[in-house]
Tab-separated table of C-alpha atoms and ligand atoms in Angstrom:
chain	number	residue	atom	x	y	z
A	1	MET	CA	-1.515	133.010	105.177
A	2	SER	CA	-3.628	130.213	104.490
A	3	GLU	CA	-4.450	129.900	107.406
A	4	ILE	CA	-7.956	128.388	108.420
A	5	GLY	CA	-10.172	130.675	109.965
A	6	THR	CA	-7.849	133.698	107.680
A	7	SER	CA	-10.607	137.068	106.671
A	8	ILE	CA	-10.744	137.187	102.657
A	9	ILE	CA	-9.156	140.571	102.770
A	10	GLN	CA	-6.039	139.401	104.518
A	11	PHE	CA	-5.835	136.638	102.534
A	12	ILE	CA	-5.852	138.934	99.144
A	13	VAL	CA	-3.765	141.510	100.748
A	14	GLU	CA	-0.936	139.037	102.330
A	15	GLU	CA	-1.103	137.643	98.388
A	16	GLN	CA	-0.014	141.044	97.121
A	17	ARG	CA	2.302	141.666	99.783
A	18	ALA	CA	4.310	138.425	97.317
A	19	HIS	CA	4.413	141.109	94.259
A	20	PRO	CA	6.424	144.130	96.227
A	21	ASN	CA	5.965	145.860	92.447
A	22	SER	CA	1.872	145.632	93.107
A	23	THR	CA	-0.026	148.763	93.019
A	24	GLY	CA	-2.541	146.973	95.243
A	25	SER	CA	-5.138	147.189	92.227
A	26	LEU	CA	-6.193	143.847	92.149
A	27	THR	CA	-6.558	143.838	95.924
A	28	GLY	CA	-9.165	146.522	95.664
A	29	LEU	CA	-10.728	144.971	92.638
A	30	MET	CA	-10.968	141.567	94.331
A	31	SER	CA	-12.462	143.424	97.725
A	32	ASP	CA	-15.197	144.804	95.787
A	33	ILE	CA	-16.552	141.603	93.534
A	34	VAL	CA	-15.962	140.257	97.516
A	35	SER	CA	-18.873	142.723	98.995
A	36	SER	CA	-20.919	142.469	95.152
A	37	CYS	CA	-21.473	138.496	96.026
A	38	LYS	CA	-22.124	139.609	99.329
A	39	LYS	CA	-25.534	141.408	98.791
A	40	ILE	CA	-25.591	138.994	95.925
A	41	ALA	CA	-25.510	136.686	97.736
A	42	HIS	CA	-28.243	139.010	100.997
A	43	LEU	CA	-30.890	138.958	97.941
A	44	VAL	CA	-31.014	135.447	96.857
A	45	ASN	CA	-31.215	134.206	100.521
A	46	ARG	CA	-34.200	136.629	101.214
A	47	SER	CA	-35.761	136.905	97.343
A	48	GLY	CA	-39.013	135.272	97.885
A	49	ILE	CA	-39.545	137.645	100.862
A	50	ILE	CA	-38.779	141.063	99.043
A	51	GLY	CA	-40.539	139.543	95.900
A	52	LEU	CA	-37.740	139.418	94.018
A	53	GLY	CA	-38.807	135.801	92.750
A	54	GLY	CA	-39.971	134.540	88.988
A	55	ALA	CA	-39.389	136.217	85.999
A	56	ALA	CA	-39.029	139.848	84.227
A	57	GLU	CA	-40.697	140.470	81.424
A	58	SER	CA	-37.879	140.545	79.085
A	59	GLU	CA	-34.447	138.330	77.534
A	60	ASN	CA	-31.309	138.589	77.245
A	61	VAL	CA	-28.030	138.931	74.882
A	62	GLN	CA	-28.163	135.222	74.065
A	63	GLY	CA	-32.358	135.048	74.020
A	64	GLU	CA	-33.294	133.482	77.413
A	65	VAL	CA	-36.264	134.573	79.520
A	66	GLN	CA	-33.728	137.121	82.571
A	67	LYS	CA	-35.293	135.963	85.381
A	68	LYS	CA	-35.933	139.354	88.080
A	69	LEU	CA	-32.957	138.851	89.986
A	70	ASP	CA	-30.350	138.500	86.543
A	71	ILE	CA	-31.104	141.633	86.399
A	72	ILE	CA	-31.130	142.845	90.059
A	73	THR	CA	-27.726	140.872	90.666
A	74	ASN	CA	-25.872	142.540	87.170
A	75	ASP	CA	-26.877	145.308	88.602
A	76	VAL	CA	-25.626	145.441	92.141
A	77	MET	CA	-21.921	143.991	89.948
A	78	VAL	CA	-21.725	146.589	87.626
A	79	ASP	CA	-22.463	149.670	90.826
A	80	HIS	CA	-20.339	148.205	93.145
A	81	LEU	CA	-17.627	147.962	89.814
A	82	ASN	CA	-17.751	150.354	87.533
A	83	TRP	CA	-16.192	153.610	90.566
A	84	THR	CA	-13.638	152.135	92.494
A	85	GLY	CA	-10.566	153.491	89.898
A	86	HIS	CA	-9.599	149.469	89.717
A	87	LEU	CA	-11.691	149.000	86.043
A	88	ALA	CA	-11.244	149.944	82.165
A	89	GLY	CA	-14.036	148.000	81.262
A	90	MET	CA	-16.746	145.247	82.248
A	91	ALA	CA	-18.603	142.672	79.426
A	92	SER	CA	-21.882	140.626	81.398
A	93	GLU	CA	-23.586	137.991	80.648
A	94	GLU	CA	-27.435	140.211	80.979
A	95	ILE	CA	-25.825	142.965	78.499
A	96	GLU	CA	-24.478	142.899	75.199
A	97	GLU	CA	-22.677	145.712	74.926
A	98	ILE	CA	-19.560	146.057	76.610
A	99	ILE	CA	-20.086	148.102	79.920
A	100	GLN	CA	-17.805	151.205	79.613
A	101	ILE	CA	-17.022	153.134	82.822
A	102	PRO	CA	-19.072	156.218	84.002
A	103	ASP	CA	-16.880	159.968	82.501
A	104	GLU	CA	-17.057	160.521	85.993
A	105	PHE	CA	-14.435	157.852	87.516
A	106	PRO	CA	-11.363	157.098	87.604
A	107	LYS	CA	-10.244	154.036	85.095
A	108	GLY	CA	-8.285	151.468	85.629
A	109	LYS	CA	-6.293	149.298	84.503
A	110	TYR	CA	-7.461	145.665	84.069
A	111	LEU	CA	-11.375	143.643	82.846
A	112	ILE	CA	-13.323	141.861	84.469
A	113	THR	CA	-16.294	139.859	82.585
A	114	PHE	CA	-18.876	138.033	84.377
A	115	ASP	CA	-22.035	135.671	85.052
A	116	PRO	CA	-23.524	137.855	88.063
A	117	LEU	CA	-26.754	135.180	88.430
A	118	ASP	CA	-25.222	131.359	87.622
A	119	GLY	CA	-28.142	128.607	87.169
A	120	SER	CA	-30.809	131.074	87.339
A	121	SER	CA	-33.264	128.814	86.691
A	122	ASN	CA	-32.907	127.235	89.687
A	123	ILE	CA	-33.793	130.551	92.357
A	124	ASP	CA	-37.808	129.321	92.160
A	125	VAL	CA	-37.014	125.761	92.965
A	126	ASN	CA	-34.045	126.596	95.722
A	127	ILE	CA	-30.913	124.523	94.563
A	128	SER	CA	-27.648	126.027	94.199
A	129	VAL	CA	-26.759	129.493	92.358
A	130	GLY	CA	-23.720	131.634	91.420
A	131	THR	CA	-21.765	135.113	90.523
A	132	ILE	CA	-18.423	133.555	88.332
A	133	PHE	CA	-16.471	135.753	87.707
A	134	SER	CA	-12.381	136.371	84.884
A	135	ILE	CA	-10.237	139.584	85.336
A	136	LEU	CA	-8.422	140.215	82.630
A	137	ARG	CA	-5.459	143.302	81.728
A	138	CYS	CA	-6.715	146.081	80.021
A	139	PRO	CA	-4.253	146.878	76.876
A	140	GLU	CA	-1.575	149.658	77.121
A	141	GLY	CA	-2.914	152.888	76.637
A	142	VAL	CA	-6.763	151.828	76.496
A	143	ASP	CA	-9.083	153.794	78.341
A	144	ASN	CA	-12.992	152.933	76.143
A	145	PRO	CA	-12.717	149.206	76.266
A	146	THR	CA	-13.512	147.744	72.879
A	147	VAL	CA	-15.190	144.306	72.142
A	148	GLU	CA	-11.190	143.087	70.155
A	149	ASP	CA	-9.635	144.684	73.864
A	150	PHE	CA	-11.390	141.564	76.120
A	151	MET	CA	-10.654	138.495	73.018
A	152	GLN	CA	-8.059	137.524	74.942
A	153	LYS	CA	-6.953	133.657	75.726
A	154	GLY	CA	-8.437	132.003	79.517
A	155	THR	CA	-4.521	131.919	79.614
A	156	GLU	CA	-4.620	135.327	79.799
A	157	GLN	CA	-6.484	135.873	82.711
A	158	VAL	CA	-5.423	137.386	86.286
A	159	CYS	CA	-7.698	136.308	88.522
A	160	ALA	CA	-10.614	133.924	88.445
A	161	GLY	CA	-13.619	132.710	91.903
A	162	PHE	CA	-17.197	131.894	92.033
A	163	CYS	CA	-19.388	132.281	94.369
A	164	VAL	CA	-21.771	129.549	94.644
A	165	TYR	CA	-25.621	130.780	97.236
A	166	GLY	CA	-25.912	126.974	98.843
A	167	PRO	CA	-26.538	126.097	101.747
A	168	THR	CA	-23.610	128.342	102.717
A	169	THR	CA	-22.315	130.700	100.272
A	170	MET	CA	-18.342	130.248	99.882
A	171	LEU	CA	-16.594	132.287	97.230
A	172	ILE	CA	-13.680	130.219	94.997
A	173	LEU	CA	-10.747	131.372	93.723
A	174	THR	CA	-7.773	131.492	91.965
A	175	THR	CA	-4.963	133.867	90.693
A	176	GLY	CA	-2.972	131.278	89.595
A	177	ASN	CA	-1.129	129.822	92.587
A	178	GLY	CA	-3.971	127.560	93.461
A	179	VAL	CA	-7.484	127.945	94.554
A	180	ASN	CA	-8.629	128.398	97.023
A	181	GLY	CA	-12.349	128.433	99.070
A	182	PHE	CA	-14.026	130.559	102.034
A	183	THR	CA	-17.048	130.921	103.470
A	184	LEU	CA	-19.169	133.726	104.421
A	185	ASP	CA	-19.701	133.616	107.885
A	186	ARG	CA	-22.920	135.791	108.339
A	187	ASP	CA	-22.888	136.851	111.451
A	188	VAL	CA	-19.879	139.246	110.765
A	189	GLY	CA	-20.185	139.492	107.316
A	190	GLU	CA	-16.674	138.128	106.276
A	191	PHE	CA	-16.071	135.380	103.873
A	192	ILE	CA	-13.534	133.151	105.631
A	193	LEU	CA	-11.370	130.949	104.456
A	194	THR	CA	-12.094	126.740	105.275
A	195	HIS	CA	-11.360	125.429	102.595
A	196	PRO	CA	-6.968	125.670	101.332
A	197	LYS	CA	-4.937	124.587	98.892
A	198	MET	CA	-8.104	123.072	96.823
A	199	THR	CA	-6.917	120.220	95.084
A	200	ILE	CA	-9.931	117.690	92.214
A	201	PRO	CA	-9.858	113.852	93.238
A	202	GLU	CA	-7.792	112.529	90.489
A	203	ASP	CA	-10.067	109.216	90.436
A	204	THR	CA	-13.759	109.639	89.698
A	205	ALA	CA	-16.099	107.644	89.153
A	206	GLU	CA	-19.268	110.394	89.950
A	207	PHE	CA	-20.266	111.936	85.781
A	208	ALA	CA	-23.019	115.068	85.520
A	209	ILE	CA	-24.544	115.556	82.470
A	210	ASN	CA	-28.200	116.731	80.844
A	211	MET	CA	-29.203	113.349	79.697
A	212	SER	CA	-31.933	114.810	78.373
A	213	ASN	CA	-30.074	115.955	75.138
A	214	GLN	CA	-28.939	111.811	74.571
A	215	ARG	CA	-30.428	112.256	71.434
A	216	PHE	CA	-28.615	114.838	69.891
A	217	TRP	CA	-24.766	114.265	71.605
A	218	GLU	CA	-22.423	113.582	69.176
A	219	GLN	CA	-21.590	109.754	68.899
A	220	PRO	CA	-18.520	109.043	71.419
A	221	VAL	CA	-20.151	111.241	73.924
A	222	GLN	CA	-23.256	108.998	73.101
A	223	ARG	CA	-20.528	106.057	74.047
A	224	TYR	CA	-18.845	107.532	76.655
A	225	ILE	CA	-21.672	108.258	78.786
A	226	GLU	CA	-23.112	104.360	77.515
A	227	GLU	CA	-19.876	102.639	79.025
A	228	CYS	CA	-20.619	104.293	82.212
A	229	VAL	CA	-23.852	103.533	82.291
A	230	GLN	CA	-23.519	100.000	81.125
A	231	GLY	CA	-20.662	99.955	85.334
A	232	VAL	CA	-19.121	96.624	86.814
A	233	GLU	CA	-21.114	95.171	83.217
A	234	GLY	CA	-19.583	97.415	81.044
A	235	SER	CA	-15.900	98.045	79.149
A	236	ARG	CA	-15.437	100.874	82.428
A	237	ASP	CA	-15.646	98.023	85.397
A	238	LYS	CA	-16.974	99.972	88.009
A	239	ASP	CA	-20.263	101.515	88.556
A	240	PHE	CA	-20.608	105.379	88.809
A	241	ASN	CA	-23.341	107.722	90.099
A	242	MET	CA	-24.646	110.794	88.225
A	243	ARG	CA	-25.606	114.134	89.364
A	244	TRP	CA	-27.136	117.462	86.620
A	245	ASN	CA	-28.126	120.614	89.423
A	246	ALA	CA	-28.450	122.771	85.948
A	247	SER	CA	-26.402	124.958	87.689
A	248	MET	CA	-22.347	125.069	86.453
A	249	VAL	CA	-21.013	126.613	90.181
A	250	ALA	CA	-22.227	123.118	92.617
A	251	GLU	CA	-21.152	121.589	89.767
A	252	VAL	CA	-17.436	123.332	89.616
A	253	TYR	CA	-18.124	123.236	93.396
A	254	ARG	CA	-18.545	119.219	93.810
A	255	ILE	CA	-16.420	118.665	91.871
A	256	LEU	CA	-13.807	120.777	93.511
A	257	THR	CA	-14.649	118.637	96.578
A	258	ARG	CA	-15.196	115.295	95.646
A	259	GLY	CA	-13.762	114.919	91.585
A	260	GLY	CA	-15.866	114.345	89.194
A	261	ILE	CA	-16.628	114.853	85.327
A	262	PHE	CA	-18.933	117.859	84.185
A	263	MET	CA	-20.068	117.692	80.328
A	264	TYR	CA	-21.990	120.468	78.025
A	265	PRO	CA	-21.223	119.516	74.931
A	266	ILE	CA	-22.134	120.090	71.552
A	267	ASP	CA	-24.959	118.434	70.577
A	268	SER	CA	-27.153	118.909	67.396
A	269	LYS	CA	-29.392	120.859	68.860
A	270	ILE	CA	-26.446	123.867	70.257
A	271	ALA	CA	-24.235	122.968	67.200
A	272	LYS	CA	-24.854	126.086	65.669
A	273	GLN	CA	-24.370	128.305	68.607
A	274	GLY	CA	-21.326	126.712	68.930
A	275	GLY	CA	-22.401	125.230	72.874
A	276	LYS	CA	-24.614	125.789	75.650
A	277	LEU	CA	-22.221	127.932	77.747
A	278	ARG	CA	-20.296	131.043	77.526
A	279	LEU	CA	-16.518	130.973	76.977
A	280	MET	CA	-15.309	134.712	78.969
A	281	TYR	CA	-17.832	134.208	81.903
A	282	GLU	CA	-18.084	130.494	82.534
A	283	ALA	CA	-15.983	127.900	80.427
A	284	ASN	CA	-13.453	130.564	81.644
A	285	PRO	CA	-12.921	131.173	84.559
A	286	MET	CA	-14.334	127.464	85.417
A	287	SER	CA	-11.593	125.815	83.466
A	288	PHE	CA	-8.962	128.144	84.677
A	289	ILE	CA	-9.578	127.175	88.579
A	290	VAL	CA	-10.326	123.704	87.756
A	291	GLU	CA	-6.632	123.646	86.211
A	292	GLN	CA	-5.558	125.606	89.621
A	293	ALA	CA	-6.925	122.586	91.066
A	294	GLY	CA	-5.267	119.617	88.821
A	295	GLY	CA	-8.100	118.623	87.081
A	296	LEU	CA	-8.211	119.564	83.425
A	297	SER	CA	-10.929	120.929	80.948
A	298	SER	CA	-11.391	120.735	77.395
A	299	THR	CA	-14.752	121.363	74.553
A	300	GLY	CA	-13.613	118.323	73.512
A	301	HIS	CA	-10.976	118.857	71.068
A	302	GLN	CA	-9.211	120.893	72.565
A	303	ARG	CA	-7.743	123.125	75.544
A	304	ILE	CA	-10.842	125.715	76.360
A	305	MET	CA	-8.376	128.282	78.353
A	306	GLU	CA	-6.566	127.971	74.666
A	307	VAL	CA	-9.546	129.068	72.598
A	308	GLN	CA	-9.254	132.012	70.835
A	309	PRO	CA	-12.420	134.354	71.531
A	310	THR	CA	-13.294	135.614	68.635
A	311	GLY	CA	-16.642	137.667	70.948
A	312	VAL	CA	-18.274	138.100	74.008
A	313	HIS	CA	-20.900	136.522	74.267
A	314	GLN	CA	-19.374	132.921	72.141
A	315	ARG	CA	-20.736	130.215	73.389
A	316	VAL	CA	-17.645	126.521	73.786
A	317	PRO	CA	-18.435	122.232	74.299
A	318	VAL	CA	-16.652	122.181	78.268
A	319	ILE	CA	-15.467	118.708	79.685
A	320	LEU	CA	-14.050	119.018	83.139
A	321	GLY	CA	-13.007	117.621	85.833
A	322	SER	CA	-10.850	114.919	87.193
A	323	LYS	CA	-8.176	113.944	85.238
A	324	ASN	CA	-7.694	110.358	85.413
A	325	GLU	CA	-11.259	110.130	84.398
A	326	GLU	CA	-9.764	111.752	80.553
A	327	LEU	CA	-6.389	108.836	81.075
A	328	ASN	CA	-9.333	106.293	81.173
A	329	LEU	CA	-10.818	107.120	78.432
A	330	LYS	CA	-8.065	106.470	76.851
A	331	ALA	CA	-8.182	103.547	76.701
A	332	VAL	CA	-11.233	103.064	74.406
A	333	PRO	CA	-9.972	105.175	71.028
A	334	PRO	CA	-13.389	106.810	70.400
A	335	VAL	CA	-13.158	108.609	73.454
A	336	SER	CA	-9.838	109.400	73.301
A	337	LEU	CA	-11.033	111.283	69.898
A	338	LEU	CA	-13.312	113.391	72.458
A	339	LEU	CA	-11.224	114.708	74.773
A	340	VAL	CA	-8.337	114.033	72.498
A	341	GLY	CA	-8.134	117.524	73.516
A	342	LEU	CA	-7.029	117.399	77.005
A	343	GLN	CA	-4.191	115.799	76.050
A	344	GLY	CA	-0.587	117.695	77.252
A	345	SER	CA	-2.461	120.575	79.514
B	401	AHG	P1	-26.694	130.939	83.605
B	401	AHG	O1	-28.215	131.145	84.415
B	401	AHG	O2	-26.550	131.594	83.490
B	401	AHG	O3	-27.870	131.194	81.965
B	401	AHG	O4	-26.433	129.510	83.264
B	401	AHG	C1	-27.371	127.923	83.079
B	401	AHG	C2	-25.628	127.335	82.518
B	401	AHG	C3	-25.290	125.728	83.318
B	401	AHG	O5	-24.812	126.723	84.758
B	401	AHG	C4	-26.172	125.472	83.440
B	401	AHG	O6	-24.634	124.501	83.608
B	401	AHG	C5	-26.242	125.203	82.444
B	401	AHG	O7	-26.361	126.731	82.057
B	401	AHG	C6	-27.392	123.708	82.455
B	401	AHG	O8	-28.111	123.985	81.188
B	401	AHG	P2	-29.460	122.949	80.916
B	401	AHG	O9	-31.045	123.522	81.973
B	401	AHG	O10	-29.342	122.648	79.503
B	401	AHG	O11	-29.373	121.841	81.899
B	402	MN	MN1	-24.364	130.519	83.824
B	403	MN	MN1	-26.631	133.922	84.305
């Protein structure tokens, strides 16, 4: 296992064999997700040719204008996952209510939440987009799960992952036993293990934040970014680099490979809604992956995976990435307040 060149299916079957009592249902579910991601990779890649670029004439539950591909990729996920008998229910960024499994299909023991197309504002400008998912156990004896059944902390996740459709298509997975990265070999239609046991470098001099929101940030964030920007002339004593893709999958992938800090903090513009990113299908799965790769993830006040969810589409502030950046920041009182939630994770 974990050998470069192993196919993702072999990898997950071998992981399953390490748990002798496993029924194979999680393996089946992961394999369904792999199929959806392959299909979405194909659609994203050909969207310009087959007329799938641009906006749809609708808004999603968050009041955001939907792209045609937001809707189509949501349907791809639902159609691949609803009939195989591994799920009891689903929740998607694009659908307000819980998605039930149709009566004609068997119900399974897992729940899934997903963002079918993350960073979808980037489709028409040909920048990386992705799919994010999080798998939870369905409470015992529940056949038709309600919102209540999904309200599990991130620490309860069984598996999380994301697929990034970039220069190459990559699927990043964790089941709580480290993080592994697979690259889609389009010639044979398989994801191949190319990045075993991914770990986030503990030190970094790179931050990612949407600077256009600067005037809305709270004071500790203002101060932290100001110190990064001052570089060797400021108290941090080193020059920082900045990146912002407006695509969380691309930012987290970059952090997994070369470290960094990613922030979508609370600001006065979005304070009422609690943040920008969604807890159940963006922040939690990404936090599980980041922590499993040796990084940290916080709202600024609390470890994200310990936030008690109150709604499927709930939003939270997100600060995640390289461990030692947080330790460096502790030397600066206002910023240590900001990152207090990272301690002891
Ligand atoms: P989505 O396309 O699923 O709505 O998610 C976009 C998210 C995230 O990927 C990204 O980090 C952030 O929104 C970008 O926000 P800004 O456009 O405010 O920079
Ligand atoms: Mn998203
Ligand atoms: Mn999305």
